[in-house]
């Protein structure tokens, strides 16, 4: 069984065992509040993953990777803080493009979810991670509140990418799918990047026959919903252009339109 999954199955049992310093037939149980190890992971709150991918090309500005933390121990009646440190990977290339904060586990709680922010515009080399993946490995920084948790839940591994693939359906699509061109116009990297940031959809399909707005399992939207998405993009682009000195322009020097 995967060790990370195994941890979640046995954690409750471990907490019960660790909560007693000593106990005999005639003794009152004594809770041990000295244990404060911290587990950190990515994936889902109930299912840890070995790594998460962050693609700088999916946004023109800032976005985040979410990680989870859980105390192996008992809650306390005061807030506890911790931070992370990057200790291995492409540290020089990624420097300045990510931000690690000070995170808090509130009084009475033993777990939470937290962001690590990334900023595409802050990459020292805009072409970094565009031809090969990079890596960023984070761990718990030295902390008076927490010890490092189990080995398999002590490091956050982030794969760094910075490239887009043109969707296969952009210029032509196999029926019942429709090409993007009828909705969004000619392809450019900047236009697609803007679409991902505004819509939160990557490599989706547009179907003539689908009746629901969006089918998550197939990443497919209906024709009417695709038309709605185009209108949303028009509004988002107007908002972008109204707050910037120059209109959004793609990598070919052409003003982006929908």
Short mmCIF file of C-alpha atoms in Angstrom, two decimals:
data_model
loop_
_atom_site.label_atom_id
_atom_site.label_comp_id
_atom_site.label_asym_id
_atom_site.label_seq_id
_atom_site.Cartn_x
_atom_site.Cartn_y
_atom_site.Cartn_z
CA UNK A 1 0.00 0.00 0.00
CA UNK A 2 1.27 3.51 -0.82
CA UNK A 3 2.92 4.95 2.30
CA UNK A 4 1.10 8.27 2.03
CA UNK A 5 -2.29 6.58 1.88
CA UNK A 6 -1.19 4.30 4.72
CA UNK A 7 -0.46 7.36 6.86
CA UNK A 8 -3.99 8.65 6.59
CA UNK A 9 -5.48 5.28 7.51
CA UNK A 10 -3.42 4.92 10.65
CA UNK A 11 -3.20 8.54 11.81
CA UNK A 12 -6.23 8.32 14.06
CA UNK A 13 -4.81 5.22 15.71
CA UNK A 14 -1.44 6.90 16.17
CA UNK A 15 -3.04 9.92 17.81
CA UNK A 16 -4.84 7.67 20.28
CA UNK A 17 -1.66 5.85 21.16
CA UNK A 18 0.42 9.00 21.48
CA UNK A 19 -2.19 10.73 23.62
CA UNK A 20 -1.37 8.60 26.65
CA UNK A 21 1.95 8.91 28.49
CA UNK A 22 1.10 5.97 30.69
CA UNK A 23 -2.03 4.17 31.59
CA UNK A 24 -2.76 1.20 33.79
CA UNK A 25 -5.95 -0.31 35.09
CA UNK A 26 -6.07 2.06 38.05
CA UNK A 27 -4.54 5.18 36.48
CA UNK A 28 -6.23 8.17 34.87
CA UNK A 29 -5.01 8.67 31.24
CA UNK A 30 -2.51 11.53 30.89
CA UNK A 31 -2.45 13.39 27.56
CA UNK A 32 0.95 13.99 26.01
CA UNK A 33 0.96 17.51 24.53
CA UNK A 34 4.69 17.57 23.82
CA UNK A 35 4.45 15.94 20.37
CA UNK A 36 4.03 18.55 17.63
CA UNK A 37 5.28 17.07 14.38
CA UNK A 38 3.99 18.65 11.16
CA UNK A 39 3.12 16.78 7.98
CA UNK A 40 2.97 18.68 4.67
CA UNK A 41 1.81 17.46 1.28
CA UNK A 42 0.21 18.36 -2.08
CA UNK A 43 -2.59 16.65 -3.97
CA UNK A 44 -5.84 16.51 -2.04
CA UNK A 45 -6.56 16.96 1.62
CA UNK A 46 -7.37 13.27 2.06
CA UNK A 47 -4.92 11.87 -0.49
CA UNK A 48 -1.29 12.97 -0.69
CA UNK A 49 0.53 13.11 -4.03
CA UNK A 50 4.23 12.81 -4.77
CA UNK A 51 4.28 16.13 -6.65
CA UNK A 52 2.29 18.93 -8.23
CA UNK A 53 2.91 20.71 -11.55
CA UNK A 54 3.00 24.49 -11.84
CA UNK A 55 2.94 25.89 -15.38
CA UNK A 56 3.93 29.56 -15.60
CA UNK A 57 2.39 29.77 -19.07
CA UNK A 58 -1.11 29.24 -17.70
CA UNK A 59 -1.21 32.78 -16.39
CA UNK A 60 0.27 36.16 -17.31
CA UNK A 61 0.41 37.19 -13.66
CA UNK A 62 0.13 35.44 -10.31
CA UNK A 63 -1.36 32.10 -9.37
CA UNK A 64 -0.77 29.59 -6.62
CA UNK A 65 -0.14 25.98 -5.65
CA UNK A 66 -2.10 24.76 -2.64
CA UNK A 67 -0.50 22.53 -0.03
CA UNK A 68 -1.87 20.95 3.13
CA UNK A 69 -0.46 20.71 6.64
CA UNK A 70 -1.53 18.60 9.60
CA UNK A 71 -0.19 18.38 13.12
CA UNK A 72 0.57 14.93 14.47
CA UNK A 73 -0.41 15.79 18.00
CA UNK A 74 -3.12 17.55 19.92
CA UNK A 75 -4.64 20.99 19.32
CA UNK A 76 -3.56 23.83 21.57
CA UNK A 77 -5.30 27.01 22.72
CA UNK A 78 -3.07 29.42 20.77
CA UNK A 79 -2.14 30.06 17.12
CA UNK A 80 0.95 28.28 15.81
CA UNK A 81 2.92 29.50 12.81
CA UNK A 82 5.39 27.90 10.43
CA UNK A 83 7.09 28.62 7.14
CA UNK A 84 8.76 26.60 4.40
CA UNK A 85 12.18 26.78 2.82
CA UNK A 86 13.34 25.85 -0.67
CA UNK A 87 16.33 23.56 -0.27
CA UNK A 88 16.80 21.81 -3.61
CA UNK A 89 15.94 22.13 -7.32
CA UNK A 90 16.28 24.94 -9.87
CA UNK A 91 16.57 27.56 -7.15
CA UNK A 92 18.49 30.14 -9.18
CA UNK A 93 16.21 30.03 -12.22
CA UNK A 94 13.05 30.17 -10.10
CA UNK A 95 14.34 32.81 -7.67
CA UNK A 96 11.95 35.73 -7.27
CA UNK A 97 9.09 34.03 -9.10
CA UNK A 98 7.59 32.31 -6.05
CA UNK A 99 6.62 33.55 -2.63
CA UNK A 100 6.55 31.53 0.57
CA UNK A 101 4.53 33.07 3.38
CA UNK A 102 4.18 32.57 7.11
CA UNK A 103 1.36 30.11 7.65
CA UNK A 104 -0.86 29.73 10.70
CA UNK A 105 -2.61 26.78 12.27
CA UNK A 106 -5.28 28.50 14.38
CA UNK A 107 -5.90 27.76 18.04
CA UNK A 108 -7.95 24.61 18.48
CA UNK A 109 -7.07 23.31 14.98
CA UNK A 110 -4.60 20.70 13.76
CA UNK A 111 -4.75 21.17 9.98
CA UNK A 112 -5.23 23.65 7.15
CA UNK A 113 -4.61 24.43 3.47
CA UNK A 114 -2.21 27.15 2.31
CA UNK A 115 -0.99 28.83 -0.91
CA UNK A 116 2.47 29.15 -2.44
CA UNK A 117 2.27 32.06 -4.90
CA UNK A 118 3.97 32.17 -8.30
CA UNK A 119 4.42 35.17 -10.59
CA UNK A 120 5.16 34.55 -14.26
CA UNK A 121 6.19 38.18 -14.81
CA UNK A 122 8.85 37.82 -12.10
CA UNK A 123 10.81 35.06 -13.85
CA UNK A 124 14.33 36.37 -14.38
CA UNK A 125 14.51 34.49 -17.68
CA UNK A 126 11.11 34.47 -19.45
CA UNK A 127 12.21 31.35 -21.34
CA UNK A 128 13.05 29.41 -18.18
CA UNK A 129 11.49 25.93 -18.02
CA UNK A 130 10.17 26.29 -21.59
CA UNK A 131 12.23 23.45 -23.04
CA UNK A 132 12.64 21.18 -20.02
CA UNK A 133 10.95 20.84 -16.65
CA UNK A 134 12.41 22.38 -13.55
CA UNK A 135 11.97 21.37 -9.91
CA UNK A 136 11.41 23.07 -6.59
CA UNK A 137 11.64 21.12 -3.34
CA UNK A 138 10.30 22.67 -0.14
CA UNK A 139 10.45 21.55 3.47
CA UNK A 140 9.55 22.83 6.92
CA UNK A 141 11.94 25.60 7.98
CA UNK A 142 13.47 25.29 11.47
CA UNK A 143 10.63 26.01 13.86
CA UNK A 144 10.22 26.05 17.64
CA UNK A 145 6.58 24.92 17.38
CA UNK A 146 6.91 21.88 15.13
CA UNK A 147 9.22 18.99 14.39
CA UNK A 148 9.52 17.58 10.88
CA UNK A 149 6.93 14.89 10.20
CA UNK A 150 7.28 11.45 8.65
CA UNK A 151 9.79 11.30 5.79
CA UNK A 152 7.15 10.64 3.13
CA UNK A 153 5.16 13.70 4.30
CA UNK A 154 7.98 16.16 4.91
CA UNK A 155 8.79 17.53 1.43
CA UNK A 156 6.68 19.34 -1.17
CA UNK A 157 7.85 18.62 -4.73
CA UNK A 158 6.79 21.10 -7.42
CA UNK A 159 7.50 20.49 -11.12
CA UNK A 160 8.04 23.79 -12.95
CA UNK A 161 6.94 24.26 -16.56
CA UNK A 162 6.63 27.26 -18.82
CA UNK A 163 5.14 26.18 -22.12
CA UNK A 164 1.81 25.84 -23.86
CA UNK A 165 0.67 23.32 -26.43
CA UNK A 166 -1.78 24.56 -29.03
CA UNK A 167 -5.06 22.63 -28.53
CA UNK A 168 -5.62 19.99 -31.21
CA UNK A 169 -9.14 21.32 -31.79
CA UNK A 170 -8.11 24.92 -32.45
CA UNK A 171 -8.09 24.94 -36.25
CA UNK A 172 -9.89 21.66 -36.96
CA UNK A 173 -11.82 19.11 -34.95
CA UNK A 174 -13.32 15.68 -35.50
CA UNK A 175 -17.13 15.62 -35.33
CA UNK A 176 -18.97 16.06 -32.99
CA UNK A 177 -16.29 18.45 -31.72
CA UNK A 178 -16.05 21.96 -33.13
CA UNK A 179 -12.85 23.95 -33.78
CA UNK A 180 -11.96 26.88 -31.54
CA UNK A 181 -11.58 29.30 -34.47
CA UNK A 182 -15.32 29.83 -34.85
CA UNK A 183 -15.46 31.12 -31.27
CA UNK A 184 -12.08 32.60 -30.38
CA UNK A 185 -10.39 33.45 -33.70
CA UNK A 186 -6.79 32.77 -34.69
CA UNK A 187 -4.42 31.13 -32.22
CA UNK A 188 -1.63 32.87 -30.36
CA UNK A 189 0.16 31.86 -27.20
CA UNK A 190 -0.81 35.05 -25.39
CA UNK A 191 -4.47 34.67 -26.38
CA UNK A 192 -4.57 31.08 -25.13
CA UNK A 193 -2.74 32.09 -21.97
CA UNK A 194 -5.36 34.78 -21.36
CA UNK A 195 -8.17 32.27 -21.95
CA UNK A 196 -6.74 29.83 -19.40
CA UNK A 197 -6.35 32.58 -16.83
CA UNK A 198 -9.88 33.94 -17.40
CA UNK A 199 -11.75 30.64 -17.79
CA UNK A 200 -9.71 28.14 -15.81
CA UNK A 201 -9.99 25.61 -18.66
CA UNK A 202 -7.10 23.94 -20.49
CA UNK A 203 -7.32 21.86 -23.68
CA UNK A 204 -11.10 21.58 -23.51
CA UNK A 205 -13.36 20.41 -26.35
CA UNK A 206 -16.47 22.03 -27.84
CA UNK A 207 -19.20 19.57 -28.80
CA UNK A 208 -22.20 19.98 -31.11
CA UNK A 209 -24.09 17.19 -29.35
CA UNK A 210 -23.40 17.77 -25.66
CA UNK A 211 -26.44 18.96 -23.72
CA UNK A 212 -24.81 19.92 -20.41
CA UNK A 213 -22.76 23.10 -20.18
CA UNK A 214 -19.59 21.33 -19.06
CA UNK A 215 -18.67 17.68 -18.69
CA UNK A 216 -15.72 17.52 -16.31
CA UNK A 217 -14.88 13.88 -17.05
CA UNK A 218 -14.29 14.60 -20.76
CA UNK A 219 -13.32 18.28 -20.37
CA UNK A 220 -15.99 19.17 -22.94
CA UNK A 221 -18.31 22.18 -23.20
CA UNK A 222 -21.51 22.52 -25.22
CA UNK A 223 -21.83 24.82 -28.23
CA UNK A 224 -24.10 27.33 -26.39
CA UNK A 225 -21.74 27.34 -23.43
CA UNK A 226 -18.74 27.98 -25.70
CA UNK A 227 -20.56 31.04 -27.05
CA UNK A 228 -21.15 32.16 -23.47
CA UNK A 229 -17.44 31.66 -22.69
CA UNK A 230 -16.54 33.85 -25.65
CA UNK A 231 -18.70 36.65 -24.24
CA UNK A 232 -17.00 36.21 -20.87
CA UNK A 233 -13.63 36.58 -22.59
CA UNK A 234 -14.75 39.76 -24.34
CA UNK A 235 -15.73 41.24 -20.96
CA UNK A 236 -12.48 40.07 -19.33
CA UNK A 237 -10.39 41.50 -22.17
CA UNK A 238 -12.20 44.86 -21.95
CA UNK A 239 -11.45 44.93 -18.22
CA UNK A 240 -7.80 44.08 -18.84
CA UNK A 241 -7.36 46.74 -21.52
CA UNK A 242 -9.07 49.38 -19.37
CA UNK A 243 -6.54 48.87 -16.59
CA UNK A 244 -3.40 48.77 -18.74
CA UNK A 245 -1.67 51.48 -20.72
CA UNK A 246 -1.74 49.47 -23.95
CA UNK A 247 -4.12 46.78 -25.24
CA UNK A 248 -3.18 43.14 -24.75
CA UNK A 249 -0.80 42.25 -27.58
CA UNK A 250 0.35 38.77 -28.52
CA UNK A 251 3.84 37.44 -29.22
CA UNK A 252 3.46 38.44 -32.90
CA UNK A 253 2.68 42.08 -32.10
CA UNK A 254 -1.03 41.66 -32.92
CA UNK A 255 -3.68 43.09 -30.58
CA UNK A 256 -5.66 40.23 -29.02
CA UNK A 257 -9.37 40.11 -29.87
CA UNK A 258 -12.19 37.58 -29.47
#
